[in-house]
């Protein structure tokens, strides 16, 4: 909604934060199996986080709303043919082998792998792992305009409210973003209230259309 107010670099940063928010508490799988389905032959290193079609659709909508497609963090529209070909040569996560940054989900998986298997699905561990990734994304991040973190926080609140409620993991991430950028509690509360109002109005509009 307000993403076009952001610079290209801040849009890319927002998309990474949104991806983390979406994936932070999604189901864990090992070779496509849940923890209850694991056997002695299951490769425990083959950890993935289940991304639903709805999650994929949401990220696509966010990218389109920002006027961006993530492919190594570059804006694909307007690229020359050689640049587009270079993009296509990058790996499936959108980054070339020489890039230092990893896909957000890969970062989250790496963080989760540092915990014992018996604890890895506990809510407090999922929060701790997600926060460790968030802190790396936020490390040294400053904005030119004081309005930018507010815009990003508002958009992240809308992402969190997509299914009607904000989970404890999402709250932890959102509050850490607030803390990192020294946003007042009343600012957080006001933005949350507005995001909830907008989310309700969108839901009402969709219901009217579908009647």
Tab-separated table of C-alpha atoms in Angstrom:
chain	number	residue	atom	x	y	z
A	1	UNK	CA	0.000	0.000	0.000
A	2	UNK	CA	2.709	2.489	1.048
A	3	UNK	CA	5.663	0.569	-0.355
A	4	UNK	CA	6.128	2.910	-3.289
A	5	UNK	CA	7.225	5.560	-0.791
A	6	UNK	CA	10.373	3.529	-0.138
A	7	UNK	CA	13.676	3.574	-1.993
A	8	UNK	CA	14.660	0.470	-3.959
A	9	UNK	CA	17.098	-0.580	-1.224
A	10	UNK	CA	14.426	-0.165	1.463
A	11	UNK	CA	11.918	-2.116	-0.631
A	12	UNK	CA	14.375	-4.994	-0.862
A	13	UNK	CA	14.936	-4.790	2.881
A	14	UNK	CA	11.182	-4.831	3.514
A	15	UNK	CA	10.726	-7.915	1.316
A	16	UNK	CA	13.373	-9.768	3.318
A	17	UNK	CA	11.687	-8.784	6.582
A	18	UNK	CA	8.278	-9.793	5.247
A	19	UNK	CA	9.619	-13.153	4.092
A	20	UNK	CA	11.044	-13.804	7.555
A	21	UNK	CA	7.749	-12.795	9.172
A	22	UNK	CA	5.843	-15.184	6.905
A	23	UNK	CA	8.187	-18.149	7.340
A	24	UNK	CA	9.172	-17.760	11.002
A	25	UNK	CA	6.645	-20.220	12.418
A	26	UNK	CA	5.720	-22.344	9.424
A	27	UNK	CA	5.879	-26.188	9.749
A	28	UNK	CA	9.295	-27.856	9.620
A	29	UNK	CA	9.956	-30.822	7.351
A	30	UNK	CA	12.839	-33.287	6.972
A	31	UNK	CA	12.951	-34.797	3.487
A	32	UNK	CA	9.302	-33.787	3.258
A	33	UNK	CA	8.402	-35.509	6.534
A	34	UNK	CA	7.086	-34.027	9.762
A	35	UNK	CA	8.892	-34.750	13.029
A	36	UNK	CA	6.314	-37.439	13.810
A	37	UNK	CA	7.117	-39.215	10.537
A	38	UNK	CA	10.908	-39.340	10.958
A	39	UNK	CA	12.648	-42.691	10.672
A	40	UNK	CA	16.209	-43.825	11.290
A	41	UNK	CA	16.923	-43.402	7.573
A	42	UNK	CA	15.720	-39.788	7.404
A	43	UNK	CA	18.442	-37.250	6.659
A	44	UNK	CA	18.114	-34.800	9.547
A	45	UNK	CA	20.241	-32.279	7.673
A	46	UNK	CA	17.596	-32.085	4.947
A	47	UNK	CA	15.575	-29.542	6.905
A	48	UNK	CA	13.107	-27.328	5.060
A	49	UNK	CA	10.341	-24.942	6.049
A	50	UNK	CA	6.996	-25.572	4.400
A	51	UNK	CA	5.948	-22.657	2.207
A	52	UNK	CA	2.298	-22.904	1.197
A	53	UNK	CA	0.847	-21.668	-2.069
A	54	UNK	CA	-0.833	-18.895	-0.094
A	55	UNK	CA	2.571	-17.837	1.273
A	56	UNK	CA	4.028	-17.783	-2.244
A	57	UNK	CA	1.084	-15.764	-3.502
A	58	UNK	CA	1.467	-13.253	-0.677
A	59	UNK	CA	5.163	-12.702	-1.423
A	60	UNK	CA	4.391	-12.273	-5.115
A	61	UNK	CA	1.732	-9.692	-4.283
A	62	UNK	CA	4.158	-7.815	-2.031
A	63	UNK	CA	6.820	-7.793	-4.731
A	64	UNK	CA	4.313	-6.529	-7.287
A	65	UNK	CA	3.032	-3.892	-4.864
A	66	UNK	CA	6.601	-2.695	-4.381
A	67	UNK	CA	7.140	-2.719	-8.138
A	68	UNK	CA	9.959	-5.197	-7.704
A	69	UNK	CA	10.855	-8.806	-8.387
A	70	UNK	CA	13.561	-10.197	-6.174
A	71	UNK	CA	16.433	-11.625	-8.112
A	72	UNK	CA	19.572	-10.899	-6.148
A	73	UNK	CA	17.864	-7.791	-4.855
A	74	UNK	CA	17.746	-5.947	-8.161
A	75	UNK	CA	14.816	-4.291	-9.889
A	76	UNK	CA	14.247	-6.447	-12.972
A	77	UNK	CA	12.130	-4.029	-14.971
A	78	UNK	CA	14.214	-1.893	-17.309
A	79	UNK	CA	17.255	-4.183	-17.347
A	80	UNK	CA	19.175	-4.675	-20.564
A	81	UNK	CA	19.227	-8.112	-22.219
A	82	UNK	CA	22.743	-8.918	-20.924
A	83	UNK	CA	21.629	-7.962	-17.409
A	84	UNK	CA	18.532	-10.156	-17.675
A	85	UNK	CA	20.664	-13.068	-18.883
A	86	UNK	CA	23.005	-12.543	-15.955
A	87	UNK	CA	20.011	-12.696	-13.635
A	88	UNK	CA	18.890	-15.989	-15.154
A	89	UNK	CA	22.336	-17.467	-14.518
A	90	UNK	CA	21.947	-16.930	-10.802
A	91	UNK	CA	20.909	-19.812	-8.602
A	92	UNK	CA	17.352	-20.618	-7.586
A	93	UNK	CA	17.473	-18.309	-4.570
A	94	UNK	CA	18.229	-15.332	-6.795
A	95	UNK	CA	21.838	-14.847	-5.702
A	96	UNK	CA	25.035	-15.563	-7.562
A	97	UNK	CA	27.617	-17.828	-5.852
A	98	UNK	CA	29.789	-14.781	-5.147
A	99	UNK	CA	27.089	-13.002	-3.157
A	100	UNK	CA	27.611	-12.983	0.598
A	101	UNK	CA	23.906	-12.789	1.441
A	102	UNK	CA	21.729	-15.860	1.748
A	103	UNK	CA	18.061	-16.293	1.082
A	104	UNK	CA	16.099	-15.452	4.237
A	105	UNK	CA	14.601	-18.924	4.559
A	106	UNK	CA	18.061	-20.471	4.274
A	107	UNK	CA	19.276	-18.195	7.044
A	108	UNK	CA	16.369	-19.294	9.218
A	109	UNK	CA	17.047	-22.964	8.502
A	110	UNK	CA	20.716	-22.520	9.393
A	111	UNK	CA	19.705	-20.867	12.673
A	112	UNK	CA	17.298	-23.693	13.520
A	113	UNK	CA	19.951	-26.332	12.840
A	114	UNK	CA	21.997	-25.006	15.755
A	115	UNK	CA	19.376	-26.316	18.205
A	116	UNK	CA	18.876	-29.933	19.342
A	117	UNK	CA	16.254	-31.746	17.287
A	118	UNK	CA	14.165	-32.425	20.381
A	119	UNK	CA	13.777	-28.662	20.969
A	120	UNK	CA	13.655	-27.301	17.449
A	121	UNK	CA	9.854	-27.124	17.161
A	122	UNK	CA	9.249	-25.488	20.539
A	123	UNK	CA	7.631	-22.027	20.120
A	124	UNK	CA	10.321	-20.313	22.171
A	125	UNK	CA	13.053	-21.852	19.996
A	126	UNK	CA	11.274	-20.829	16.787
A	127	UNK	CA	11.099	-17.271	18.141
A	128	UNK	CA	14.743	-17.288	19.230
A	129	UNK	CA	15.924	-18.552	15.837
A	130	UNK	CA	13.790	-16.025	13.935
A	131	UNK	CA	15.035	-13.178	16.125
A	132	UNK	CA	18.647	-14.158	15.463
A	133	UNK	CA	17.995	-13.842	11.718
A	134	UNK	CA	16.137	-10.554	12.191
A	135	UNK	CA	19.013	-9.049	14.167
A	136	UNK	CA	21.397	-9.881	11.320
A	137	UNK	CA	19.040	-8.262	8.797
A	138	UNK	CA	18.764	-5.163	10.978
A	139	UNK	CA	22.442	-4.938	11.877
A	140	UNK	CA	23.713	-1.497	10.956
A	141	UNK	CA	20.500	-0.691	9.073
A	142	UNK	CA	19.643	2.992	9.179
A	143	UNK	CA	17.147	4.993	7.154
A	144	UNK	CA	17.523	8.417	5.568
A	145	UNK	CA	13.960	9.437	6.460
A	146	UNK	CA	12.377	9.015	9.922
A	147	UNK	CA	9.132	7.983	8.230
A	148	UNK	CA	10.693	4.921	6.569
A	149	UNK	CA	10.707	2.539	9.576
A	150	UNK	CA	7.101	3.536	10.275
A	151	UNK	CA	6.071	2.696	6.713
A	152	UNK	CA	7.877	-0.649	6.920
A	153	UNK	CA	6.374	-1.454	10.332
A	154	UNK	CA	2.871	-0.643	9.065
A	155	UNK	CA	3.335	-2.881	6.018
A	156	UNK	CA	4.735	-5.681	8.200
A	157	UNK	CA	1.697	-5.392	10.478
A	158	UNK	CA	-0.549	-5.834	7.427
A	159	UNK	CA	1.438	-8.944	6.477
A	160	UNK	CA	1.054	-10.345	9.980
A	161	UNK	CA	-2.700	-9.642	9.942
A	162	UNK	CA	-3.252	-11.437	6.629
A	163	UNK	CA	-4.967	-14.363	8.378
A	164	UNK	CA	-6.803	-12.252	10.933
A	165	UNK	CA	-4.458	-12.457	13.923
A	166	UNK	CA	-0.834	-11.901	14.830
A	167	UNK	CA	1.012	-14.893	16.257
A	168	UNK	CA	3.381	-14.742	19.228
A	169	UNK	CA	6.344	-15.257	16.877
A	170	UNK	CA	5.209	-12.398	14.648
A	171	UNK	CA	4.705	-10.138	17.662
A	172	UNK	CA	8.255	-10.868	18.854
A	173	UNK	CA	9.678	-9.930	15.446
A	174	UNK	CA	7.559	-6.798	15.097
A	175	UNK	CA	8.424	-5.565	18.594
A	176	UNK	CA	12.127	-6.169	17.957
A	177	UNK	CA	11.878	-4.102	14.757
A	178	UNK	CA	10.204	-1.366	16.818
A	179	UNK	CA	12.918	-1.538	19.469
A	180	UNK	CA	15.758	-1.482	16.953
A	181	UNK	CA	14.452	1.703	15.349
A	182	UNK	CA	13.524	3.387	18.635
A	183	UNK	CA	9.856	3.746	17.755
A	184	UNK	CA	7.598	4.751	20.639
A	185	UNK	CA	4.991	2.319	21.961
A	186	UNK	CA	2.203	4.732	21.028
A	187	UNK	CA	3.495	4.765	17.440
A	188	UNK	CA	3.410	0.961	17.333
A	189	UNK	CA	-0.086	0.901	18.849
A	190	UNK	CA	-1.402	3.563	16.452
A	191	UNK	CA	0.008	1.767	13.422
A	192	UNK	CA	-1.395	-1.543	14.651
A	193	UNK	CA	-4.833	0.008	15.109
A	194	UNK	CA	-4.791	1.458	11.604
A	195	UNK	CA	-3.574	-1.834	10.124
A	196	UNK	CA	-6.404	-3.682	11.885
A	197	UNK	CA	-8.980	-1.174	10.605
A	198	UNK	CA	-7.669	-1.440	7.052
A	199	UNK	CA	-7.569	-5.230	7.241
A	200	UNK	CA	-11.207	-5.327	8.395
A	201	UNK	CA	-12.308	-2.947	5.643
A	202	UNK	CA	-10.553	-5.014	2.989
A	203	UNK	CA	-12.223	-8.171	4.331
A	204	UNK	CA	-15.642	-6.457	4.230
A	205	UNK	CA	-15.053	-5.281	0.671
A	206	UNK	CA	-14.063	-8.767	-0.454
A	207	UNK	CA	-17.176	-10.228	1.233
A	208	UNK	CA	-19.423	-7.723	-0.595
A	209	UNK	CA	-17.784	-8.520	-3.919
A	210	UNK	CA	-18.170	-12.263	-3.403
A	211	UNK	CA	-21.843	-12.092	-2.313
